[in-house]
mmCIF file of C-alpha atoms in Angstrom:
data_model
loop_
_atom_site.group_PDB
_atom_site.id
_atom_site.type_symbol
_atom_site.label_atom_id
_atom_site.label_comp_id
_atom_site.label_asym_id
_atom_site.label_seq_id
_atom_site.Cartn_x
_atom_site.Cartn_y
_atom_site.Cartn_z
ATOM 1 C CA MET Y 1 -0.047 -0.059 -0.096
ATOM 2 C CA THR Y 2 2.777 2.464 0.902
ATOM 3 C CA SER Y 3 4.105 2.006 -2.933
ATOM 4 C CA THR Y 4 0.738 2.750 -4.144
ATOM 5 C CA ILE Y 5 0.709 6.012 -2.097
ATOM 6 C CA GLN Y 6 4.185 6.515 -2.898
ATOM 7 C CA SER Y 7 3.788 6.331 -6.847
ATOM 8 C CA HIS Y 8 0.728 9.135 -6.037
ATOM 9 C CA ALA Y 9 2.915 11.577 -4.554
ATOM 10 C CA ALA Y 10 4.781 11.920 -8.084
ATOM 11 C CA GLU Y 11 1.677 12.426 -9.765
ATOM 12 C CA ARG Y 12 -0.210 14.936 -7.067
ATOM 13 C CA PRO Y 13 -1.055 18.058 -8.651
ATOM 14 C CA ALA Y 14 -0.225 21.391 -7.141
ATOM 15 C CA LEU Y 15 -3.800 22.819 -5.686
ATOM 16 C CA SER Y 16 -3.641 26.166 -4.040
ATOM 17 C CA ASP Y 17 -4.762 26.769 -0.264
ATOM 18 C CA ARG Y 18 -8.014 28.141 -1.500
ATOM 19 C CA GLU Y 19 -8.723 25.250 -3.798
ATOM 20 C CA VAL Y 20 -8.499 22.879 -1.122
ATOM 21 C CA GLU Y 21 -10.525 24.886 1.089
ATOM 22 C CA VAL Y 22 -13.308 24.830 -1.510
ATOM 23 C CA LEU Y 23 -12.765 21.354 -2.050
ATOM 24 C CA ILE Y 24 -13.173 20.305 1.496
ATOM 25 C CA ALA Y 25 -16.190 22.440 2.285
ATOM 26 C CA TRP Y 26 -17.463 20.815 -0.563
ATOM 27 C CA LEU Y 27 -16.713 17.041 0.245
ATOM 28 C CA ALA Y 28 -18.181 17.395 3.942
ATOM 29 C CA SER Y 29 -21.311 19.380 2.156
ATOM 30 C CA ASP Y 30 -24.894 18.013 0.799
ATOM 31 C CA SER Y 31 -24.547 20.742 -1.965
ATOM 32 C CA LYS Y 32 -22.728 23.353 -3.611
ATOM 33 C CA ARG Y 33 -25.512 25.585 -2.163
ATOM 34 C CA GLU Y 34 -24.014 24.963 1.619
ATOM 35 C CA VAL Y 35 -20.190 25.679 0.534
ATOM 36 C CA THR Y 36 -21.652 29.068 -0.935
ATOM 37 C CA GLU Y 37 -23.519 30.221 2.172
ATOM 38 C CA ARG Y 38 -20.488 29.010 4.708
ATOM 39 C CA LEU Y 39 -17.919 30.513 2.038
ATOM 40 C CA PHE Y 40 -19.551 33.546 0.971
ATOM 41 C CA LEU Y 41 -18.794 32.522 -2.578
ATOM 42 C CA ALA Y 42 -20.794 32.563 -5.809
ATOM 43 C CA ASP Y 43 -22.472 29.367 -6.689
ATOM 44 C CA SER Y 44 -20.319 29.894 -10.109
ATOM 45 C CA THR Y 45 -17.009 30.421 -8.213
ATOM 46 C CA VAL Y 46 -17.701 27.289 -6.282
ATOM 47 C CA SER Y 47 -18.098 25.273 -9.277
ATOM 48 C CA THR Y 48 -15.151 27.121 -11.145
ATOM 49 C CA TYR Y 49 -12.903 25.808 -8.045
ATOM 50 C CA ILE Y 50 -14.285 21.994 -8.439
ATOM 51 C CA GLN Y 51 -13.596 22.008 -12.545
ATOM 52 C CA ARG Y 52 -10.455 23.303 -11.635
ATOM 53 C CA VAL Y 53 -9.236 20.438 -8.921
ATOM 54 C CA ARG Y 54 -10.901 18.219 -11.845
ATOM 55 C CA SER Y 55 -8.878 19.588 -14.393
ATOM 56 C CA LYS Y 56 -5.468 19.192 -12.398
ATOM 57 C CA TYR Y 57 -6.348 15.719 -11.818
ATOM 58 C CA ASP Y 58 -6.947 14.937 -15.536
ATOM 59 C CA ALA Y 59 -3.627 16.438 -16.501
ATOM 60 C CA VAL Y 60 -1.649 14.462 -14.028
ATOM 61 C CA GLY Y 61 -3.270 11.649 -15.653
ATOM 62 C CA ARG Y 62 -5.403 10.704 -12.381
ATOM 63 C CA PRO Y 63 -8.929 11.661 -13.096
ATOM 64 C CA ALA Y 64 -11.314 12.270 -10.927
ATOM 65 C CA ARG Y 65 -15.383 12.641 -12.143
ATOM 66 C CA THR Y 66 -17.261 11.799 -9.736
ATOM 67 C CA LYS Y 67 -17.135 13.098 -5.976
ATOM 68 C CA VAL Y 68 -15.931 9.873 -4.454
ATOM 69 C CA ARG Y 69 -13.279 9.625 -7.076
ATOM 70 C CA LEU Y 70 -12.175 13.298 -6.158
ATOM 71 C CA LEU Y 71 -12.348 12.543 -2.444
ATOM 72 C CA LEU Y 72 -10.060 9.371 -2.738
ATOM 73 C CA ARG Y 73 -7.860 11.412 -4.520
ATOM 74 C CA ALA Y 74 -7.223 14.233 -2.436
ATOM 75 C CA VAL Y 75 -7.197 11.737 0.449
ATOM 76 C CA GLU Y 76 -4.320 9.656 -1.091
ATOM 77 C CA ASP Y 77 -2.444 12.877 -1.743
ATOM 78 C CA GLY Y 78 -2.822 14.249 1.505
ATOM 79 C CA TYR Y 79 -4.796 17.313 0.819
ATOM 80 C CA ILE Y 80 -7.254 16.356 2.912
ATOM 81 C CA ARG Y 81 -8.113 13.341 6.093
ATOM 82 C CA LEU Y 82 -10.961 11.935 6.809
ATOM 83 C CA ASP Y 83 -11.363 14.225 10.115
ATOM 84 C CA ASP Y 84 -11.692 17.149 8.063
ATOM 85 C CA LEU Y 85 -14.953 16.097 6.684
#
């Protein structure tokens, strides 16, 4: 299992602090509306951040097209701990 995590670390996309903040809020929420209210962002801004994170994962060859897959990628790469949710 360690080799799997290490191989992913080499392909870890560079997410900004704000991208990680929005990602964590979105993964911990039932809807984007909750994120917009918590972080005082427009719906379109939340969508843009999530799309940007997905694009960065695509760029390193590790697509994350679903919310669950995005959670798994973020945990694998150390951006999110399950305790954050």
